[in-house]
Structures are given as C-alpha cells and as structure tokens.
MMTF fields as JSON, N, C-alpha, C and O atoms, coordinates in Angstrom:
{
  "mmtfVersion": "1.0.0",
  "mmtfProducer": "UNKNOWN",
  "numBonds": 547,
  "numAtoms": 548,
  "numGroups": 137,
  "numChains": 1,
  "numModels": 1,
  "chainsPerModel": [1],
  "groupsPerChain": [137],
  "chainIdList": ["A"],
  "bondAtomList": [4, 2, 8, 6, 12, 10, 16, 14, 20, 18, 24, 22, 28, 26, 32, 30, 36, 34, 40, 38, 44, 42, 48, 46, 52, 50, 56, 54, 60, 58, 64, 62, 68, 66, 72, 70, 76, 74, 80, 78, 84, 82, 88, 86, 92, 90, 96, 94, 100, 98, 104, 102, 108, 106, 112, 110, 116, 114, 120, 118, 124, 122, 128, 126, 132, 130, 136, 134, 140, 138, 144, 142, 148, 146, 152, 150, 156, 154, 160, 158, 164, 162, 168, 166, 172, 170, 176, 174, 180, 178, 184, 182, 188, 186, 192, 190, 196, 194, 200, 198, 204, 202, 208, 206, 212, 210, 216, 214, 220, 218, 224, 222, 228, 226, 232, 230, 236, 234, 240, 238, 244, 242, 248, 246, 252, 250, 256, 254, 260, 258, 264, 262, 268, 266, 272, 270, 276, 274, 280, 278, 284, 282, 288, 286, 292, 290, 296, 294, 300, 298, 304, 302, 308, 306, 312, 310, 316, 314, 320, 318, 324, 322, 328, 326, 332, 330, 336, 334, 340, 338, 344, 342, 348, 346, 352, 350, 356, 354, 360, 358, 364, 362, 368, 366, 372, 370, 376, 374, 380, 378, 384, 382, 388, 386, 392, 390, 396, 394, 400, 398, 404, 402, 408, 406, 412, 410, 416, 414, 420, 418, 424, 422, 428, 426, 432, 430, 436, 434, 440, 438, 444, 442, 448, 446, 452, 450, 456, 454, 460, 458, 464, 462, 468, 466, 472, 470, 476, 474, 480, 478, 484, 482, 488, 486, 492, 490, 496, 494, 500, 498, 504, 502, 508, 506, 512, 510, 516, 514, 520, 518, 524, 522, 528, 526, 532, 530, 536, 534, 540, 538, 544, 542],
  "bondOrderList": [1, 1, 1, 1, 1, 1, 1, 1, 1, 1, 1, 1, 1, 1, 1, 1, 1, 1, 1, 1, 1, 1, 1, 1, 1, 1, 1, 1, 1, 1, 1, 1, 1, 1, 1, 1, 1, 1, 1, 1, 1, 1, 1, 1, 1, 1, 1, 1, 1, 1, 1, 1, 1, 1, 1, 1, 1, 1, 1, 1, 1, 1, 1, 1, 1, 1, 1, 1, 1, 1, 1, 1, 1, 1, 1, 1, 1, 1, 1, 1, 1, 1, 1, 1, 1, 1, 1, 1, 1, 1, 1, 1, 1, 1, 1, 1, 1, 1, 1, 1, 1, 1, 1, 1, 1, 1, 1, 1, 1, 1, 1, 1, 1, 1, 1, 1, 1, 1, 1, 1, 1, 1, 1, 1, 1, 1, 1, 1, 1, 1, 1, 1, 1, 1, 1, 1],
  "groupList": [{"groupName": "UNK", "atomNameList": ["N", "CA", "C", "O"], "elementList": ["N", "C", "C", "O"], "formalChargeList": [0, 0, 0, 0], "bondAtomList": [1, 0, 2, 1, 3, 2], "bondOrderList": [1, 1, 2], "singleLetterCode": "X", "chemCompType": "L-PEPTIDE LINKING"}],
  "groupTypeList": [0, 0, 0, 0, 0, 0, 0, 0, 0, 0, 0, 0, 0, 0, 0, 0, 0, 0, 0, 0, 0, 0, 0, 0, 0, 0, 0, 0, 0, 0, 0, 0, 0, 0, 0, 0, 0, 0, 0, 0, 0, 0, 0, 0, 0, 0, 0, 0, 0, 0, 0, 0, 0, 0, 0, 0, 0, 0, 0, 0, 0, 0, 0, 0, 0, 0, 0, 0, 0, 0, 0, 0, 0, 0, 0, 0, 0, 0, 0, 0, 0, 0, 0, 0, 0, 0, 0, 0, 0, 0, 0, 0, 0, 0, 0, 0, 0, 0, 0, 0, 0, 0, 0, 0, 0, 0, 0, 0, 0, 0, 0, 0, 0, 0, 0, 0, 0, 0, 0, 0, 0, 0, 0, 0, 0, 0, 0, 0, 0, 0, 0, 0, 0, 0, 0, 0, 0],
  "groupIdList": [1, 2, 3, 4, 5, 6, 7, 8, 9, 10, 11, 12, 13, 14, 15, 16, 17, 18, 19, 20, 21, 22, 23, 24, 25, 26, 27, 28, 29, 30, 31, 32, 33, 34, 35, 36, 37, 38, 39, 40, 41, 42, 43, 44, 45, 46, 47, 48, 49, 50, 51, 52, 53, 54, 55, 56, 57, 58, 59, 60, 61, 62, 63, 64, 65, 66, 67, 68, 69, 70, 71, 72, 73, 74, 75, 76, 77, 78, 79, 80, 81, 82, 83, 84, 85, 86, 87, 88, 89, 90, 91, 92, 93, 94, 95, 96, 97, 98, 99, 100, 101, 102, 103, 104, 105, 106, 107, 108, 109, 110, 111, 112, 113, 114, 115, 116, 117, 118, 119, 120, 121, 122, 123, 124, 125, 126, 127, 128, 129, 130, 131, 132, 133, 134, 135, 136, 137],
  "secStructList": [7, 7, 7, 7, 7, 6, 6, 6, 4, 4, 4, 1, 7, 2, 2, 2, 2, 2, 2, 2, 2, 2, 2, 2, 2, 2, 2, 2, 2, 2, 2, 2, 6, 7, 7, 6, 6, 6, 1, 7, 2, 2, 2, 2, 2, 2, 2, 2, 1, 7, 7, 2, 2, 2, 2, 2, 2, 2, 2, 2, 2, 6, 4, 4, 4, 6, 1, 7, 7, 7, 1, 1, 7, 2, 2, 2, 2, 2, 2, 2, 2, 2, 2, 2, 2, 2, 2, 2, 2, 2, 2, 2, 2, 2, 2, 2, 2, 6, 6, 1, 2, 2, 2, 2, 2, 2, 7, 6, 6, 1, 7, 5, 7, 6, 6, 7, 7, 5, 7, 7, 6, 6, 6, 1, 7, 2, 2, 2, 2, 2, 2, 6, 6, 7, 6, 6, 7],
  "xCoordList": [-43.213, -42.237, -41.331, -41.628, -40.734, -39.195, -38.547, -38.119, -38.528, -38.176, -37.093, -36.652, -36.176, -34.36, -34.742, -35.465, -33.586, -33.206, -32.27, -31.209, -32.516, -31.793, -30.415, -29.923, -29.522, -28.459, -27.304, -26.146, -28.181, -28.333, -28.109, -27.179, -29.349, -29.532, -28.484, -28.544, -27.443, -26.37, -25.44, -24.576, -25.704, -24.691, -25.252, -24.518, -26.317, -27.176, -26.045, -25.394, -25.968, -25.713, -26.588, -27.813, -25.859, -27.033, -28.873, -30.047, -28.06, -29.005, -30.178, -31.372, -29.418, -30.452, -31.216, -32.365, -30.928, -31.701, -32.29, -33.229, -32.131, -33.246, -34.593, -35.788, -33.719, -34.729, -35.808, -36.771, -35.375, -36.417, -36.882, -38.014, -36.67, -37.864, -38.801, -39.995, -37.982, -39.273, -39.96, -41.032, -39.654, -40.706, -41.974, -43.157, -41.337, -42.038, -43.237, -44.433, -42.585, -43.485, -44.733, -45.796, -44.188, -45.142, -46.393, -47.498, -46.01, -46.671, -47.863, -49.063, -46.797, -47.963, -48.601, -49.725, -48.578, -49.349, -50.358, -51.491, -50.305, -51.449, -52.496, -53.619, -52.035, -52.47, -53.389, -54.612, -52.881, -53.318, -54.393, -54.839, -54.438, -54.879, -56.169, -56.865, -56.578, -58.056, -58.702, -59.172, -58.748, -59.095, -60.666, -61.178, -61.18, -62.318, -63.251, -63.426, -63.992, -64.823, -64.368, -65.254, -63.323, -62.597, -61.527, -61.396, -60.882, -60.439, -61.279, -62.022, -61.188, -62.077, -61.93, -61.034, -63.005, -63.477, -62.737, -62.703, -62.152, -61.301, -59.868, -59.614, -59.295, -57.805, -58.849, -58.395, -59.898, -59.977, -59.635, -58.684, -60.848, -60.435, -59.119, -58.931, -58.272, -57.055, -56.262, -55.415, -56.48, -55.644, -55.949, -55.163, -57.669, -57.647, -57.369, -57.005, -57.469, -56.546, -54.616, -53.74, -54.643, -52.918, -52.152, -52.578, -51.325, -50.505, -49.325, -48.232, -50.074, -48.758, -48.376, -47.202, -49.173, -48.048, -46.748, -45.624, -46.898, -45.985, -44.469, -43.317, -44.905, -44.076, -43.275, -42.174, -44.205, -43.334, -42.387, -41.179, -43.017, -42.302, -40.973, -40.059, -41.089, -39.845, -38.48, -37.25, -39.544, -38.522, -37.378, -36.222, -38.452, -37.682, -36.703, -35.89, -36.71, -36.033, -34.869, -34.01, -34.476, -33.388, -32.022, -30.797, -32.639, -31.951, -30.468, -29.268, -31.085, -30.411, -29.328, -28.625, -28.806, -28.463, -26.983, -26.003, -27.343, -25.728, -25.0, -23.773, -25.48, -24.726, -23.856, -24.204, -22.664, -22.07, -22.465, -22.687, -22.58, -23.135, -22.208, -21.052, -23.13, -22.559, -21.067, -20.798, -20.413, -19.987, -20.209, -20.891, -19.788, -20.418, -21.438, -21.761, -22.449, -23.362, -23.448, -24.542, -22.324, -22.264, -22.803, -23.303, -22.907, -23.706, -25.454, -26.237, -25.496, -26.856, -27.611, -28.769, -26.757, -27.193, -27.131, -27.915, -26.265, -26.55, -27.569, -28.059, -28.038, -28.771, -30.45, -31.164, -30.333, -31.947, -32.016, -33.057, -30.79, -31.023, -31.408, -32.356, -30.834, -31.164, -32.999, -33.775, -33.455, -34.814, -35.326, -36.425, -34.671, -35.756, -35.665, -36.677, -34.778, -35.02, -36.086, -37.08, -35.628, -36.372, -38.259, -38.966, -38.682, -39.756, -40.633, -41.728, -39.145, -40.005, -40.066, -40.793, -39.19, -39.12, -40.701, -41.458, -40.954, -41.879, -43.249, -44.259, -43.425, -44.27, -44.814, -45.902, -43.456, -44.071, -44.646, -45.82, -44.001, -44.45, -45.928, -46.695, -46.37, -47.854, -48.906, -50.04, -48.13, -48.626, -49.391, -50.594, -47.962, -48.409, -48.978, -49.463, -49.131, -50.203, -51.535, -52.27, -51.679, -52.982, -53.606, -54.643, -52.518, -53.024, -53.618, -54.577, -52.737, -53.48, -53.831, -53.428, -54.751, -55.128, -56.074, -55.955, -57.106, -57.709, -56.79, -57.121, -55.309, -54.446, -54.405, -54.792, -53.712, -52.936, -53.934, -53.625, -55.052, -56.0, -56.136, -55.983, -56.524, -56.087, -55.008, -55.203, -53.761, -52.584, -52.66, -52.962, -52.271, -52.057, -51.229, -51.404, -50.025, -49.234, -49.328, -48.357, -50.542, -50.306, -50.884, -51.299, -50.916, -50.32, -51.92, -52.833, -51.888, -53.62, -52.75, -51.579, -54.067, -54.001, -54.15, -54.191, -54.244, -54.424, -55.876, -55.979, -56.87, -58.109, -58.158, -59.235, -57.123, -57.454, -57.784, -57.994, -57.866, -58.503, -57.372, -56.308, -57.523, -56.379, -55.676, -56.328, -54.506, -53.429, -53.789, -53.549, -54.637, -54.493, -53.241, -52.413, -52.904, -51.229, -50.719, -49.525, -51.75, -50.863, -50.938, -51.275, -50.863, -50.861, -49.937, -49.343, -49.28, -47.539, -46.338, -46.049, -45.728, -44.211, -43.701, -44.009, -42.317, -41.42, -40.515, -40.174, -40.436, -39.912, -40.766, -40.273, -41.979, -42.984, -43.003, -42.773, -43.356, -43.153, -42.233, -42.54, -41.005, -39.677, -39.581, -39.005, -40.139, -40.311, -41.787, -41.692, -42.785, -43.81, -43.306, -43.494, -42.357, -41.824, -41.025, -41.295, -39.662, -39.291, -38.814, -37.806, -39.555, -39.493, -38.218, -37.959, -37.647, -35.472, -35.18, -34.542, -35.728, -34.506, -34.164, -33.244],
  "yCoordList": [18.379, 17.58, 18.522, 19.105, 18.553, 18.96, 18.523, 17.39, 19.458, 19.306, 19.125, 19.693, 18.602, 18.254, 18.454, 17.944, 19.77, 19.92, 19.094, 18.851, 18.539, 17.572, 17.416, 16.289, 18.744, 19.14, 18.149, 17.783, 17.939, 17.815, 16.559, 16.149, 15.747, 14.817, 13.568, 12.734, 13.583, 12.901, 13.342, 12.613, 14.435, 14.892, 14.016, 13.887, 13.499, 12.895, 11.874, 11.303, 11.78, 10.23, 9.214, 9.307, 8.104, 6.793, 6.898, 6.547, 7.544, 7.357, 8.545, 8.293, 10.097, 11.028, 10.431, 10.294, 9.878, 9.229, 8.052, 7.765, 7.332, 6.507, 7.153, 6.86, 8.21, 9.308, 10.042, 10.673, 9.783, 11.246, 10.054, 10.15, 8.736, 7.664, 7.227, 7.07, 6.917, 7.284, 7.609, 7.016, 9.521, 10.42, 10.439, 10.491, 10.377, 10.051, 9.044, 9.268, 7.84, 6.99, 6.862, 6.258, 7.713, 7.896, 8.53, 7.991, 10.405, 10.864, 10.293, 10.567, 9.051, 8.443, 7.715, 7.572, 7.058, 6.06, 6.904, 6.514, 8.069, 8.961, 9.617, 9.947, 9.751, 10.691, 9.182, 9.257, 8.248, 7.666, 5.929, 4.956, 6.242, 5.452, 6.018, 5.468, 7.274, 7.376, 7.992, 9.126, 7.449, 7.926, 8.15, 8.903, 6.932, 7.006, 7.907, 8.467, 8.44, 9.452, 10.451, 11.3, 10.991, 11.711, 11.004, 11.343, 10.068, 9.39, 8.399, 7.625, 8.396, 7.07, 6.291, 6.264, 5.494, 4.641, 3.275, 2.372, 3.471, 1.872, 2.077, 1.327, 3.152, 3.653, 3.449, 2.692, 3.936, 3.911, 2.718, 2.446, 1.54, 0.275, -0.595, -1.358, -0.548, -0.85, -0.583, -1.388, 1.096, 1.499, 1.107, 1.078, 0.777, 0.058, -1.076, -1.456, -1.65, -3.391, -3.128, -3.83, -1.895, -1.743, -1.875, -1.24, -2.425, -2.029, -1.204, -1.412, -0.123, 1.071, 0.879, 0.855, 0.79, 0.957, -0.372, -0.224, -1.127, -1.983, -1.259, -1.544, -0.334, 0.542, 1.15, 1.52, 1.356, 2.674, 1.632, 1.668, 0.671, -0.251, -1.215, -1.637, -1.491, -1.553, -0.444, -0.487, 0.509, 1.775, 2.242, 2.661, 1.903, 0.943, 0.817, 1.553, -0.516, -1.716, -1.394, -2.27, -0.177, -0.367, 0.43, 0.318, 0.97, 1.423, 0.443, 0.717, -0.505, -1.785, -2.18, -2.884, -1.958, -2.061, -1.227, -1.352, -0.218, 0.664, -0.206, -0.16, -0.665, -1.277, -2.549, -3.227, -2.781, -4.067, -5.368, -5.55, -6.141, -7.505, -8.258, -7.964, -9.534, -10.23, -11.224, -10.919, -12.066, -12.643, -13.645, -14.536, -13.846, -14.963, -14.924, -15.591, -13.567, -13.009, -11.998, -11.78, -11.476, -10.728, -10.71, -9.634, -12.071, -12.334, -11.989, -11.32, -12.761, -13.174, -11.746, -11.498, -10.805, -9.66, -8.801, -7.859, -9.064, -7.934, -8.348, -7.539, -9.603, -10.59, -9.419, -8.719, -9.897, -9.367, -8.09, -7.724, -6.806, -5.283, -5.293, -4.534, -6.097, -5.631, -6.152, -5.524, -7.101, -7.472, -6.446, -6.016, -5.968, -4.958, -3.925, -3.569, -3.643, -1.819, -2.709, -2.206, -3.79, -4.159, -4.139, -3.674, -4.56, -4.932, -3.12, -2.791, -2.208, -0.777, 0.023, 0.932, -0.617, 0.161, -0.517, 0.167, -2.065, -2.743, -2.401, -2.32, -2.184, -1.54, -0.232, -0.198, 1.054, 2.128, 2.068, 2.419, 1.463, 1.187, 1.06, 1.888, 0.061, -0.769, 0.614, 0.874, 1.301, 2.341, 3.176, 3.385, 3.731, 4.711, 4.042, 4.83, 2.718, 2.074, 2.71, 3.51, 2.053, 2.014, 3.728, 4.001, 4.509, 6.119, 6.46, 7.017, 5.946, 5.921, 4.921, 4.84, 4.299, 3.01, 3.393, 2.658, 4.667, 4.688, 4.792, 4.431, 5.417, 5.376, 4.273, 3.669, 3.67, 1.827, 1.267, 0.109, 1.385, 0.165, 0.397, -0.542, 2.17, 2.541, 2.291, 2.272, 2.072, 1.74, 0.238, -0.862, 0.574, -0.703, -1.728, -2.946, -0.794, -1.798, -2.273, -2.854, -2.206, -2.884, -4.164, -4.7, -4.653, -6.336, -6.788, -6.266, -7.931, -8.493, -10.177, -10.551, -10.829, -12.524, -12.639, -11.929, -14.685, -15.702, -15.084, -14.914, -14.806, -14.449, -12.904, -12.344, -12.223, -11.101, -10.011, -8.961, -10.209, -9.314, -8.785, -9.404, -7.617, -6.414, -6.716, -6.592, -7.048, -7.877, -6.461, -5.413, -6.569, -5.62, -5.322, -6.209, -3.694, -3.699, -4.553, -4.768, -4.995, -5.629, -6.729, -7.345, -7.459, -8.911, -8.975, -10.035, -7.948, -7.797, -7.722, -6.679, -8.582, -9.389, -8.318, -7.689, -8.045, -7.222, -7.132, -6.115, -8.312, -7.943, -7.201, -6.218, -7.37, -7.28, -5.847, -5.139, -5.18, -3.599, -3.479, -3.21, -3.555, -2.796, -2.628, -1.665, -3.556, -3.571, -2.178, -1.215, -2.475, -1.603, -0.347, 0.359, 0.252, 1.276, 1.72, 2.553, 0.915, 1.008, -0.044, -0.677, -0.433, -1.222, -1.759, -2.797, -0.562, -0.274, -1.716, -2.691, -1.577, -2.298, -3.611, -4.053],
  "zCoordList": [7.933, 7.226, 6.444, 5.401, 6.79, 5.935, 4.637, 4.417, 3.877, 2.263, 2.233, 3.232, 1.623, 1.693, 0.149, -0.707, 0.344, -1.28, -1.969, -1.394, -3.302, -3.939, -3.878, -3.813, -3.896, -3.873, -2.584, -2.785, -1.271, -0.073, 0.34, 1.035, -0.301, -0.045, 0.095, 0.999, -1.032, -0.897, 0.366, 0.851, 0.743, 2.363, 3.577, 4.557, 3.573, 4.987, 5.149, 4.274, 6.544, 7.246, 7.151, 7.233, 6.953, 6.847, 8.011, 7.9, 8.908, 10.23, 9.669, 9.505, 9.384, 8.832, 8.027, 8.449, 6.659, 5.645, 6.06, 5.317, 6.864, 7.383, 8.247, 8.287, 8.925, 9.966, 9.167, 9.604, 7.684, 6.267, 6.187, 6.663, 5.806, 5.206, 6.163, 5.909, 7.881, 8.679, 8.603, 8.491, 8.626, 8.164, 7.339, 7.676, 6.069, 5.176, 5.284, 5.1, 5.641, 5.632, 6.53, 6.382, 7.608, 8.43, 7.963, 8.027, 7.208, 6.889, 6.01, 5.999, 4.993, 3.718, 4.667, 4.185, 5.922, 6.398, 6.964, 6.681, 7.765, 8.243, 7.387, 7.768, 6.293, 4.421, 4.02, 3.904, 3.888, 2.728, 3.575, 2.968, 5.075, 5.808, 6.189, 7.043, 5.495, 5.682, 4.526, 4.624, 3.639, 2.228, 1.61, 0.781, 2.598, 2.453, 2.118, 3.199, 1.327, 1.466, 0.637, 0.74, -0.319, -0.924, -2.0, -3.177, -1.396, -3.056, -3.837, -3.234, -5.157, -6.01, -5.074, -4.23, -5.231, -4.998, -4.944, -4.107, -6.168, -6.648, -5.294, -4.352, -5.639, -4.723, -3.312, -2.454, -3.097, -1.391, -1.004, -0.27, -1.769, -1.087, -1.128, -0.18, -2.061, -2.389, -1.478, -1.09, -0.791, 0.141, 1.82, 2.767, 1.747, 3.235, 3.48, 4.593, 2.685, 2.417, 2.726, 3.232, 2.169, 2.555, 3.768, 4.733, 3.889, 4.965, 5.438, 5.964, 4.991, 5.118, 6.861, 7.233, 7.527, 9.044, 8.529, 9.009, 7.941, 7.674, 7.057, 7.384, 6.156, 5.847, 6.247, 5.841, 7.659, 8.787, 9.24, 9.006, 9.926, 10.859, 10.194, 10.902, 8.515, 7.827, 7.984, 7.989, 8.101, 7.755, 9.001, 8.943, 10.302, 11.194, 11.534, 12.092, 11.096, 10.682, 10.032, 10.136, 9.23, 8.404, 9.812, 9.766, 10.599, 11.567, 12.101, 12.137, 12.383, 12.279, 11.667, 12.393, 10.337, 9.649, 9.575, 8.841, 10.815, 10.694, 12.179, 12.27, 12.846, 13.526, 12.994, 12.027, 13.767, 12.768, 13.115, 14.312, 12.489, 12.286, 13.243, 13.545, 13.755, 14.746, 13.964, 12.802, 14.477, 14.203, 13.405, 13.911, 12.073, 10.8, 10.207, 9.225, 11.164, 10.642, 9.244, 8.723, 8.76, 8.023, 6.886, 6.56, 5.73, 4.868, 4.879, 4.205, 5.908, 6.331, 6.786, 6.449, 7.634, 7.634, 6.399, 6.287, 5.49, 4.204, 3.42, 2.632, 3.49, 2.888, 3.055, 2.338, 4.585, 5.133, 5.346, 5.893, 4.943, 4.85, 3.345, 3.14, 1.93, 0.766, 0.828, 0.106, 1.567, 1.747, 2.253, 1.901, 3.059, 3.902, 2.585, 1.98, 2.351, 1.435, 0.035, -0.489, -0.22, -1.136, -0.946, -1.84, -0.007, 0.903, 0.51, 0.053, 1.107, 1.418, -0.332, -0.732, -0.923, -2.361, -3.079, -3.766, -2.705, -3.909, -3.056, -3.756, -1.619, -0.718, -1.788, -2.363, -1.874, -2.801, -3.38, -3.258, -4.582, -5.933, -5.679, -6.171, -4.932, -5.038, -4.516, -4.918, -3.563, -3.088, -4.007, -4.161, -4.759, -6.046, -7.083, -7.895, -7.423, -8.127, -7.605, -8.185, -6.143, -5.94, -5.198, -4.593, -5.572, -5.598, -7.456, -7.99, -7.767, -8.784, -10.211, -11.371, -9.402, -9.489, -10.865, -11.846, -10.925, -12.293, -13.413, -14.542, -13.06, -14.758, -14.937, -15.937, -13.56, -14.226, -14.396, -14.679, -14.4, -14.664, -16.485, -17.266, -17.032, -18.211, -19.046, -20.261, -18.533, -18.636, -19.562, -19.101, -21.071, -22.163, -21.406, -21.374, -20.631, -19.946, -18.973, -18.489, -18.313, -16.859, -16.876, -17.904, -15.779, -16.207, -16.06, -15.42, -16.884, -16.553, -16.449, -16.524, -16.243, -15.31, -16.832, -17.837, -16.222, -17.643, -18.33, -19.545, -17.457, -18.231, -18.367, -18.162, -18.682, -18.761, -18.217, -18.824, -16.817, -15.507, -14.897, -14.884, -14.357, -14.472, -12.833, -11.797, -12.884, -11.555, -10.967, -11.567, -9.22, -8.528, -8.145, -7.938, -7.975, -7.561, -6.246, -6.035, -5.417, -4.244, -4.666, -3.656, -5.471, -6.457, -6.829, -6.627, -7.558, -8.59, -7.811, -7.224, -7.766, -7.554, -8.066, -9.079, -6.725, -6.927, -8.97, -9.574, -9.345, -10.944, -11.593, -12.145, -11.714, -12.787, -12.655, -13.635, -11.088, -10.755, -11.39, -12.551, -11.191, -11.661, -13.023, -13.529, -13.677, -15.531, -15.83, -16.591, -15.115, -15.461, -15.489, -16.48, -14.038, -14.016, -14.992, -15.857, -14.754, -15.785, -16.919, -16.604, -18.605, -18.999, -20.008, -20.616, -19.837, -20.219, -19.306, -19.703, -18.196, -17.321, -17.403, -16.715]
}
C-alpha cells in the first residue's frame, strides 16, 4: 500500500481517490477480519460481527458516481452518492470505535442506553458519531 503524501493528496483525480479508498479499505478488511487471537477480546468480537467487506464493496460503489447521471436522474443520484460516502465515513468511525473499543468504553463521553449500558459502536447512528468525534460540531 502506498503512502500519498499530504501535500498530494488534493492533486488526485476523483477516480485515483476513489482507487486509495478502495485500497485502503481493502487492506482494513484483510487486517481487521481476523483478529481473533491477538486483539482484546471485547474489539475481537465487535470486529467479527463487522462488516468491513461491506466497506470495500461501498467503496466500490462510489466509482459510479463520476459518470453523468441519467436523465431527471440528477437529484436522486447526488442524493444516493452523499449516502454512499456517508455509509463509508459512519462505517469508519464504528470501525475505529470498535479498534478501540477498551478507551470508548472508558470514555466519560461515550454514549450509554436508557439503563445505562454502554451503546456498542455498531448501535450509534451516524449524528451521535459525528458529535462524539467531534463535540464543536
């Protein structure tokens, strides 16, 4: 996998930067799809419940998105590309929750239910992530 220096990154074509999140995602789905046996305990199972190939196969999906939209379709297609990037951004998030699932569970701020019991990350709705992350926003 190939490092793209920051500098850079704004130079990619839509198609390159979909081609690095491929990547990527691939890599986290091969890394983090056999954990068993070497990460805690709490993150292993969190992460075999995951569906990172879902990830890859979003990532996909955004390919799509540089071609132009059918006729009257245009709404409806910008509609279901901000879903898709949305889908692969709140996908992360839950990811890096449940990598590291012993802070956020430590974490004053992370979210608990009506009785108090700590919202597993694949439980938390795209808002609630974006506030935990960041709580400015």
């Amino acid at each position: 996998m190939d490092i793209i220096p920051i500098n850079k990154i704004d130079k990619l074509s839509y198609l390159e930067a979909v081609e690095k999140i491929i990547e990527l995602n691939e890599h986290l789905n091969r890394f983090w799809s056999s954990v068993i046996g070497w990460a805690p305990v709490e993150a292993a199972n969190l992460l075999s419940k995951s569906r990172l190939d879902w990830q890859v196969s979003l990532s996909y999906s955004m390919k799509r998105w540089d071609k132009p939209p059918l006729q009257g379709a245009e709404k409806g297609d910008l509609i279901l590309a901000w879903a898709n990037l949305g889908a692969l951004v709140e996908g992360t998030l839950k990811l890096f929750l449940s990598v590291y699932y012993k802070d956020y569970s430590e974490d004053p701020d992370s979210y608990k239910d009506k009785k108090g019991d700590l919202l597993e990350p694949d439980s938390i709705k795209f808002e609630l992530l974006r506030h935990f992350f960041n709580p400015w926003c």
